[in-house]
Structures are given as C-alpha cells and as structure tokens.
Amino acid sequence: MVVLADEALDRIPLIRSPKDGANFSDIPVVDLSKPGSAEALVGACEELGFFKVVNHGVPVEFAQRLEAEAIKFFALPQQDKEKSGPPNPFGYGNKTIGLNGDVGWVEYLLFAITSAPLSYTSMPFLEEPSACSFRSALKEYLLAVRKLASDLLRLMAEGLKIEPRDSLSRLVMGEQSDEIFRLNHYPKCPMLEKLNCSLTGFGEHTDPQIISVLRSNTSTGLQISLKDGSWVAVPPDQESFFINVGDSLQVLTNGRFRSVRHRVLANGLKSRVSMISFFGPPPAERIAPLPQLMGEGEQSKYREFTWGEYKKASYKSRLSDDRLGRFEK
C-alpha cells in the first residue's frame, strides 16, 4: 500500500493488487418473479451474505431520476455543497467518513429516514425551489426501496420457516425503526490514470444494520470479501439491486447468515454513483438469536444487546474494526 504525494490525497491509501481486481462471476442472483426465490435468498445469505436481486418490481427510472439529481448536486461548486455540511452525522461530507479517522475518495449525502409519513433529513440545498425534482425523485425511490426491503425480509422469514412472516420485516418497517440513506459519489482522479492501482473510496467494513439495499451506476469499484479473506470485484448492474446481510441479521440468525465485509475502490477513470438504504430496528429493540432458529440445546453465540447500544458502539469504532466481535460470548 502506498500514498499519493498530493495534499488532497495524502491521507487516502492506494491499493495495488491485480488479484483484488478479479471479477467474481458467482454472485448469487435471486429472481423475485420465480418460484423458489425464498430458498435461493436464504442460501445466498448463508454462503456469502450478499446477493443480486432481479425482477424486483422497482421501476428502473426511479433510480435513474435520483442518480441524475445526485450528479447535478455533486457537480455544484464546492462551497455550495458544503452549505449542507459538515455531517453531524447527517448532511454533506467530503473524504472524511465518520469521526474516528477514516477517509476515502468519496463525497456523499447522508439522510436519516422516518416513516408515517415518509420524511428525511432537511439540508439547505433541498429548501431551494430548484430542488423540487430532487425531492420528488428521492421520495419515490425511498418508498419503492422500502417496499422491496420489506418483501425481501418476508421472503427470508419464509425461507427460514419463521412465523409470523413479518418477524423480520416488522423490525425495520415500524415508526421507530432506524433507516439511513446514503448517496455516494466517487469522483474521477486523473492522477491515477498512469498508475496500476486504485484509491480507497470507502474502506472495508460490515454494515451494522439488518440489511442494506444498494444500487449503483455502471462504474466498477464494489468488492466483497470471501470466507477465505480474498477480495473479489462485483460486476456493476444498474438495473438490479445488491443486498448486504448486516451484523444484526447475523446475530438474529445466530451466525447462520453471514454479515458481508465489503469496500469500494475508486479507479479514477470513471466516476461512480451509488445509493444505499440501510434498514435497522428501533433503538430499544433487543437483538438476540430468534428462538425459532435455535436447535435443541443450541446456545447463543452473542450476548444480547439493543440496537441503540450496538449503533453507539459502531459510531465509536473505525470502519475496519470487528465491531461484532465485542458482543460475542
């Protein structure tokens, strides 16, 4: 790992490894229009903790409209974007990720989402009359992805043979549930064109929530870690969604599902825009293995905690920390 000698980049690590760029052709694909999707989904969560969803029911133009609005925002002069920051933790951020020293070649908008009715963190640029199309695109996208997340969690419950079928979805669809939405922009970096390496866009981590729903443009960059610790590149697909199992779902299944470690590398040749919805339970919700999934005599691998406790611990950690390890028995 080396570091670029440039004031704007001197704290962002470069990663140079040909093997890390290998495309991974075995990403599980779950087709929601076909029978057996519940079983396929469970198998993907057990094996990788990551899968692609097709025939998901979200109109492709919803994501396209929001992506176009995001690109317009990120193209604004820096001083205009910074009126909506710094993040606390919500708002506009640039290169700094969190409060504990993590940095990346990324700028972003981070929103807290509430339901009944749907609302989100207000930012100065959203108050402008010209932001009407952004607000409209954001709302229609968030509503559609919330429904997709609910459908996926109900399918998980079906595949796991859990009753009632909303045992998982109710955790993230209530009025007190903790939903976050992130728009990430990984800009071009001309300095990288002659180097056989990539900048760290978003460092390796797992998501602490139950599930995350991701959509990106056609740019590469997303990588996941396999069970043997190797990194593989996820081929982009702007018409599909990618689903991450989060730490909380790993605990709810007592380790049966795997919280996937992932990262984003910025190759500097083409900008990447991604949008991620993170679905967490209410802060007071106690997170522990579901009794229906525990075999006779099986013991919990984790000590019980509330989502609020785990979220607080996550905010105090670095991205690459093994956050869940602190809660193992």
Short mmCIF file of C-alpha atoms in Angstrom, two decimals:
data_model
loop_
_atom_site.label_atom_id
_atom_site.label_comp_id
_atom_site.label_asym_id
_atom_site.label_seq_id
_atom_site.Cartn_x
_atom_site.Cartn_y
_atom_site.Cartn_z
CA MET A 1 0.00 0.00 0.00
CA VAL A 2 1.35 3.43 -0.96
CA VAL A 3 0.16 7.01 -0.53
CA LEU A 4 -0.11 9.68 -3.19
CA ALA A 5 2.05 12.76 -2.70
CA ASP A 6 -0.75 15.27 -3.08
CA GLU A 7 -2.26 17.50 -0.44
CA ALA A 8 -5.82 16.43 -1.23
CA LEU A 9 -4.97 12.74 -1.26
CA ASP A 10 -2.12 12.30 1.18
CA ARG A 11 -4.29 10.58 3.79
CA ILE A 12 -6.15 8.25 1.40
CA PRO A 13 -4.41 4.88 0.85
CA LEU A 14 -3.79 3.38 -2.56
CA ILE A 15 -4.31 -0.34 -3.07
CA ARG A 16 -2.21 -2.11 -5.70
CA SER A 17 -3.07 -5.77 -6.19
CA PRO A 18 -4.04 -7.36 -9.51
CA LYS A 19 -5.85 -10.20 -7.73
CA ASP A 20 -8.10 -7.74 -5.93
CA GLY A 21 -9.44 -6.63 -9.30
CA ALA A 22 -10.57 -10.09 -10.41
CA ASN A 23 -14.25 -10.13 -11.35
CA PHE A 24 -16.34 -12.57 -9.39
CA SER A 25 -18.83 -14.42 -11.58
CA ASP A 26 -20.51 -16.39 -8.79
CA ILE A 27 -22.60 -13.64 -7.20
CA PRO A 28 -25.93 -15.32 -6.31
CA VAL A 29 -28.85 -13.95 -8.32
CA VAL A 30 -32.32 -14.06 -6.76
CA ASP A 31 -35.17 -13.66 -9.25
CA LEU A 32 -38.21 -12.49 -7.32
CA SER A 33 -40.54 -13.48 -10.19
CA LYS A 34 -39.70 -17.18 -9.95
CA PRO A 35 -40.72 -19.92 -7.51
CA GLY A 36 -38.06 -20.89 -5.03
CA SER A 37 -36.80 -17.36 -4.51
CA ALA A 38 -37.16 -17.66 -0.73
CA GLU A 39 -34.89 -20.70 -0.61
CA ALA A 40 -32.39 -19.10 -3.03
CA LEU A 41 -32.27 -16.00 -0.89
CA VAL A 42 -31.55 -17.97 2.30
CA GLY A 43 -28.81 -19.93 0.55
CA ALA A 44 -27.14 -16.71 -0.62
CA CYS A 45 -27.28 -15.23 2.89
CA GLU A 46 -25.67 -18.33 4.34
CA GLU A 47 -22.92 -18.62 1.74
CA LEU A 48 -21.86 -15.02 1.03
CA GLY A 49 -24.17 -12.70 2.93
CA PHE A 50 -24.58 -10.91 -0.38
CA PHE A 51 -26.72 -11.35 -3.49
CA LYS A 52 -28.19 -9.60 -6.51
CA VAL A 53 -31.95 -9.14 -6.93
CA VAL A 54 -33.60 -9.07 -10.35
CA ASN A 55 -37.27 -8.66 -11.31
CA HIS A 56 -37.56 -6.69 -8.09
CA GLY A 57 -40.52 -4.51 -9.03
CA VAL A 58 -38.77 -1.15 -8.63
CA PRO A 59 -39.11 0.86 -11.86
CA VAL A 60 -35.64 1.47 -13.27
CA GLU A 61 -36.49 5.10 -13.97
CA PHE A 62 -36.83 5.77 -10.22
CA ALA A 63 -33.14 5.09 -9.70
CA GLN A 64 -32.20 6.85 -12.93
CA ARG A 65 -34.02 10.04 -11.90
CA LEU A 66 -32.41 10.09 -8.46
CA GLU A 67 -28.98 9.38 -9.93
CA ALA A 68 -29.39 12.31 -12.35
CA GLU A 69 -30.35 14.61 -9.47
CA ALA A 70 -27.40 13.38 -7.40
CA ILE A 71 -24.99 14.05 -10.27
CA LYS A 72 -26.32 17.61 -10.56
CA PHE A 73 -25.77 18.19 -6.84
CA PHE A 74 -22.24 16.75 -6.80
CA ALA A 75 -21.37 18.93 -9.83
CA LEU A 76 -22.09 22.12 -7.84
CA PRO A 77 -19.21 24.37 -6.74
CA GLN A 78 -17.61 23.00 -3.56
CA GLN A 79 -18.66 25.99 -1.47
CA ASP A 80 -22.31 25.42 -2.42
CA LYS A 81 -22.19 21.73 -1.48
CA GLU A 82 -20.53 22.49 1.83
CA LYS A 83 -23.52 24.59 2.90
CA SER A 84 -25.20 21.23 3.61
CA GLY A 85 -22.30 20.01 5.79
CA PRO A 86 -20.32 19.06 7.66
CA PRO A 87 -22.22 15.86 8.54
CA ASN A 88 -23.31 15.53 12.16
CA PRO A 89 -23.62 12.63 11.20
CA PHE A 90 -26.20 13.60 8.56
CA GLY A 91 -25.57 16.05 5.76
CA TYR A 92 -22.88 16.54 3.13
CA GLY A 93 -19.46 15.00 3.69
CA ASN A 94 -16.26 15.02 1.65
CA LYS A 95 -13.43 12.50 2.10
CA THR A 96 -13.90 12.23 5.87
CA ILE A 97 -16.01 9.22 6.90
CA GLY A 98 -17.24 9.30 10.49
CA LEU A 99 -15.39 10.81 13.43
CA ASN A 100 -12.61 8.28 14.02
CA GLY A 101 -10.08 8.94 11.30
CA ASP A 102 -11.47 7.05 8.30
CA VAL A 103 -11.01 8.77 4.94
CA GLY A 104 -11.80 7.87 1.34
CA TRP A 105 -12.01 9.25 -2.18
CA VAL A 106 -15.73 9.93 -1.78
CA GLU A 107 -18.22 12.70 -1.22
CA TYR A 108 -21.68 11.91 0.00
CA LEU A 109 -25.09 12.93 1.27
CA LEU A 110 -26.35 11.07 4.34
CA PHE A 111 -30.01 11.17 5.36
CA ALA A 112 -31.98 9.90 8.36
CA ILE A 113 -35.30 8.49 7.15
CA THR A 114 -38.54 8.38 9.12
CA SER A 115 -41.86 6.85 8.12
CA ALA A 116 -45.58 7.58 8.60
CA PRO A 117 -45.38 9.84 6.65
CA LEU A 118 -42.06 9.45 4.87
CA SER A 119 -39.61 12.23 5.70
CA TYR A 120 -35.85 12.73 5.66
CA THR A 121 -33.10 14.97 6.99
CA SER A 122 -33.50 18.51 5.74
CA MET A 123 -30.50 20.15 4.11
CA PRO A 124 -30.08 23.73 2.85
CA PHE A 125 -29.97 22.78 -0.84
CA LEU A 126 -33.26 20.89 -0.51
CA GLU A 127 -35.01 24.08 0.61
CA GLU A 128 -34.32 25.76 -2.73
CA PRO A 129 -37.21 25.87 -5.23
CA SER A 130 -34.87 24.34 -7.81
CA ALA A 131 -34.60 21.20 -5.65
CA CYS A 132 -38.22 20.21 -6.30
CA SER A 133 -37.17 17.48 -8.75
CA PHE A 134 -34.54 16.15 -6.30
CA ARG A 135 -37.12 15.92 -3.50
CA SER A 136 -39.61 14.18 -5.77
CA ALA A 137 -37.04 11.68 -7.08
CA LEU A 138 -35.78 10.97 -3.56
CA LYS A 139 -39.24 10.30 -2.17
CA GLU A 140 -40.37 7.95 -4.95
CA TYR A 141 -37.11 6.00 -4.75
CA LEU A 142 -37.18 5.66 -0.96
CA LEU A 143 -40.79 4.44 -0.95
CA ALA A 144 -40.08 1.83 -3.63
CA VAL A 145 -36.94 0.52 -1.93
CA ARG A 146 -38.70 0.33 1.45
CA LYS A 147 -41.28 -1.98 -0.13
CA LEU A 148 -38.51 -4.06 -1.70
CA ALA A 149 -36.75 -4.40 1.66
CA SER A 150 -39.99 -5.48 3.32
CA ASP A 151 -40.62 -8.06 0.59
CA LEU A 152 -37.08 -9.43 0.92
CA LEU A 153 -37.33 -9.79 4.68
CA ARG A 154 -40.66 -11.57 4.39
CA LEU A 155 -39.08 -13.95 1.88
CA MET A 156 -36.23 -14.55 4.31
CA ALA A 157 -38.73 -15.46 7.01
CA GLU A 158 -40.47 -17.81 4.58
CA GLY A 159 -37.19 -19.45 3.60
CA LEU A 160 -36.23 -19.84 7.26
CA LYS A 161 -39.72 -21.15 8.09
CA ILE A 162 -40.29 -18.42 10.69
CA GLU A 163 -43.79 -17.47 11.81
CA PRO A 164 -45.23 -14.92 11.61
CA ARG A 165 -43.89 -13.99 8.20
CA ASP A 166 -43.31 -10.38 9.27
CA SER A 167 -40.98 -11.38 12.13
CA LEU A 168 -38.06 -9.69 10.34
CA SER A 169 -39.78 -7.03 8.26
CA ARG A 170 -41.62 -5.54 11.24
CA LEU A 171 -38.26 -4.71 12.81
CA VAL A 172 -37.41 -2.24 10.05
CA MET A 173 -40.81 -1.00 8.92
CA GLY A 174 -42.16 0.49 12.17
CA GLU A 175 -42.45 4.17 13.04
CA GLN A 176 -39.47 3.91 15.40
CA SER A 177 -37.30 1.86 13.03
CA ASP A 178 -33.88 3.28 12.20
CA GLU A 179 -33.40 3.82 8.46
CA ILE A 180 -30.50 5.66 6.86
CA PHE A 181 -29.99 6.58 3.21
CA ARG A 182 -26.62 7.37 1.65
CA LEU A 183 -25.76 8.83 -1.77
CA ASN A 184 -22.08 8.30 -2.55
CA HIS A 185 -20.07 9.92 -5.34
CA TYR A 186 -16.58 8.65 -6.13
CA PRO A 187 -15.11 11.29 -8.47
CA LYS A 188 -12.65 10.80 -11.29
CA CYS A 189 -9.00 11.12 -10.29
CA PRO A 190 -6.76 11.89 -13.31
CA MET A 191 -3.61 11.27 -11.23
CA LEU A 192 -4.43 7.55 -11.18
CA GLU A 193 -4.54 7.08 -14.96
CA LYS A 194 -0.87 6.09 -15.20
CA LEU A 195 -0.80 4.02 -12.01
CA ASN A 196 -1.73 0.36 -11.71
CA CYS A 197 -3.70 0.88 -8.52
CA SER A 198 -6.89 2.30 -7.07
CA LEU A 199 -7.71 4.77 -4.33
CA THR A 200 -9.64 3.62 -1.31
CA GLY A 201 -13.10 5.03 -1.91
CA PHE A 202 -14.84 3.56 1.12
CA GLY A 203 -12.75 1.34 3.39
CA GLU A 204 -13.55 -2.25 4.26
CA HIS A 205 -16.38 -2.76 6.75
CA THR A 206 -19.56 -4.62 7.52
CA ASP A 207 -22.92 -2.89 7.84
CA PRO A 208 -24.28 -2.91 11.40
CA GLN A 209 -27.97 -2.89 10.42
CA ILE A 210 -30.22 -5.81 9.41
CA ILE A 211 -29.96 -5.44 5.63
CA SER A 212 -28.68 -2.86 3.16
CA VAL A 213 -30.08 -2.34 -0.34
CA LEU A 214 -27.59 -0.92 -2.86
CA ARG A 215 -27.85 0.33 -6.40
CA SER A 216 -25.03 1.89 -8.44
CA ASN A 217 -24.30 3.17 -11.92
CA THR A 218 -22.20 1.22 -14.42
CA SER A 219 -18.84 2.01 -12.79
CA THR A 220 -16.90 -0.75 -11.07
CA GLY A 221 -15.47 -0.46 -7.57
CA LEU A 222 -17.55 -2.55 -5.18
CA GLN A 223 -15.69 -5.55 -3.74
CA ILE A 224 -16.69 -8.20 -1.21
CA SER A 225 -14.54 -10.43 0.96
CA LEU A 226 -14.99 -14.18 0.67
CA LYS A 227 -14.75 -16.62 3.56
CA ASP A 228 -11.05 -17.17 2.87
CA GLY A 229 -10.40 -13.43 3.20
CA SER A 230 -9.77 -12.81 -0.51
CA TRP A 231 -11.31 -9.79 -2.20
CA VAL A 232 -13.33 -10.08 -5.42
CA ALA A 233 -14.88 -7.40 -7.61
CA VAL A 234 -18.66 -7.26 -8.05
CA PRO A 235 -19.63 -6.55 -11.68
CA PRO A 236 -21.94 -3.50 -11.72
CA ASP A 237 -25.55 -3.78 -12.85
CA GLN A 238 -27.54 -0.56 -12.76
CA GLU A 239 -30.87 -2.31 -13.30
CA SER A 240 -30.53 -4.62 -10.30
CA PHE A 241 -30.12 -4.24 -6.56
CA PHE A 242 -27.41 -5.74 -4.38
CA ILE A 243 -28.27 -6.83 -0.86
CA ASN A 244 -25.87 -6.97 2.09
CA VAL A 245 -26.56 -9.02 5.20
CA GLY A 246 -25.79 -6.79 8.20
CA ASP A 247 -24.34 -7.58 11.61
CA SER A 248 -27.77 -7.50 13.29
CA LEU A 249 -29.16 -10.14 10.93
CA GLN A 250 -26.12 -12.31 11.57
CA VAL A 251 -26.96 -12.18 15.28
CA LEU A 252 -30.69 -12.79 14.72
CA THR A 253 -29.79 -15.99 12.85
CA ASN A 254 -27.09 -16.92 15.41
CA GLY A 255 -24.42 -16.78 12.74
CA ARG A 256 -26.32 -18.80 10.14
CA PHE A 257 -26.38 -15.74 7.88
CA ARG A 258 -23.06 -14.02 7.22
CA SER A 259 -22.55 -10.27 7.53
CA VAL A 260 -20.51 -9.49 4.44
CA ARG A 261 -17.31 -7.43 4.62
CA HIS A 262 -17.09 -5.08 1.65
CA ARG A 263 -15.33 -1.99 0.34
CA VAL A 264 -15.25 0.37 -2.63
CA LEU A 265 -12.14 1.16 -4.66
CA ALA A 266 -12.04 4.23 -6.89
CA ASN A 267 -10.02 3.63 -10.07
CA GLY A 268 -10.05 7.30 -11.01
CA LEU A 269 -11.05 6.69 -14.62
CA LYS A 270 -14.81 6.99 -14.26
CA SER A 271 -16.96 8.43 -11.52
CA ARG A 272 -19.14 6.06 -9.52
CA VAL A 273 -22.51 6.97 -8.02
CA SER A 274 -24.19 4.61 -5.58
CA MET A 275 -27.26 4.80 -3.39
CA ILE A 276 -27.64 2.64 -0.30
CA SER A 277 -30.59 2.20 2.05
CA PHE A 278 -29.70 0.81 5.48
CA PHE A 279 -32.55 -0.79 7.42
CA GLY A 280 -32.19 -1.02 11.19
CA PRO A 281 -34.64 -1.73 14.04
CA PRO A 282 -35.85 0.73 16.69
CA PRO A 283 -33.12 1.81 19.15
CA ALA A 284 -34.74 -0.07 22.06
CA GLU A 285 -35.14 -3.33 20.11
CA ARG A 286 -33.21 -6.17 21.72
CA ILE A 287 -31.04 -8.09 19.25
CA ALA A 288 -30.61 -11.80 20.01
CA PRO A 289 -30.96 -15.07 18.06
CA LEU A 290 -34.56 -15.84 17.15
CA PRO A 291 -35.81 -18.81 19.23
CA GLN A 292 -37.36 -20.45 16.15
CA LEU A 293 -33.93 -20.72 14.56
CA MET A 294 -32.20 -22.28 17.56
CA GLY A 295 -31.71 -26.03 17.51
CA GLU A 296 -32.24 -28.19 20.57
CA GLY A 297 -29.52 -27.37 23.07
CA GLU A 298 -28.02 -24.67 20.81
CA GLN A 299 -26.50 -21.75 22.67
CA SER A 300 -26.40 -18.16 21.52
CA LYS A 301 -23.04 -17.09 20.12
CA TYR A 302 -23.71 -13.49 21.16
CA ARG A 303 -24.65 -11.62 24.27
CA GLU A 304 -27.94 -9.79 23.95
CA PHE A 305 -27.85 -6.06 23.19
CA THR A 306 -30.14 -3.32 21.97
CA TRP A 307 -29.80 -1.78 18.54
CA GLY A 308 -29.11 1.56 20.25
CA GLU A 309 -26.17 0.04 22.14
CA TYR A 310 -24.71 -1.53 19.03
CA LYS A 311 -25.18 1.60 16.94
CA LYS A 312 -23.40 3.68 19.59
CA ALA A 313 -20.50 1.22 19.65
CA SER A 314 -20.34 1.33 15.85
CA TYR A 315 -20.08 5.12 15.80
CA LYS A 316 -17.10 4.91 18.16
CA SER A 317 -15.20 2.40 16.00
CA ARG A 318 -13.14 2.54 12.83
CA LEU A 319 -14.65 1.14 9.65
CA SER A 320 -12.43 -1.95 9.57
CA ASP A 321 -12.92 -2.86 13.25
CA ASP A 322 -14.56 -6.16 14.11
CA ARG A 323 -17.49 -4.49 15.85
CA LEU A 324 -19.49 -7.66 16.31
CA GLY A 325 -16.57 -9.42 17.95
CA ARG A 326 -17.06 -7.30 21.08
CA PHE A 327 -20.50 -8.82 21.52
CA GLU A 328 -19.56 -12.45 21.04
CA LYS A 329 -19.73 -14.74 24.05
#
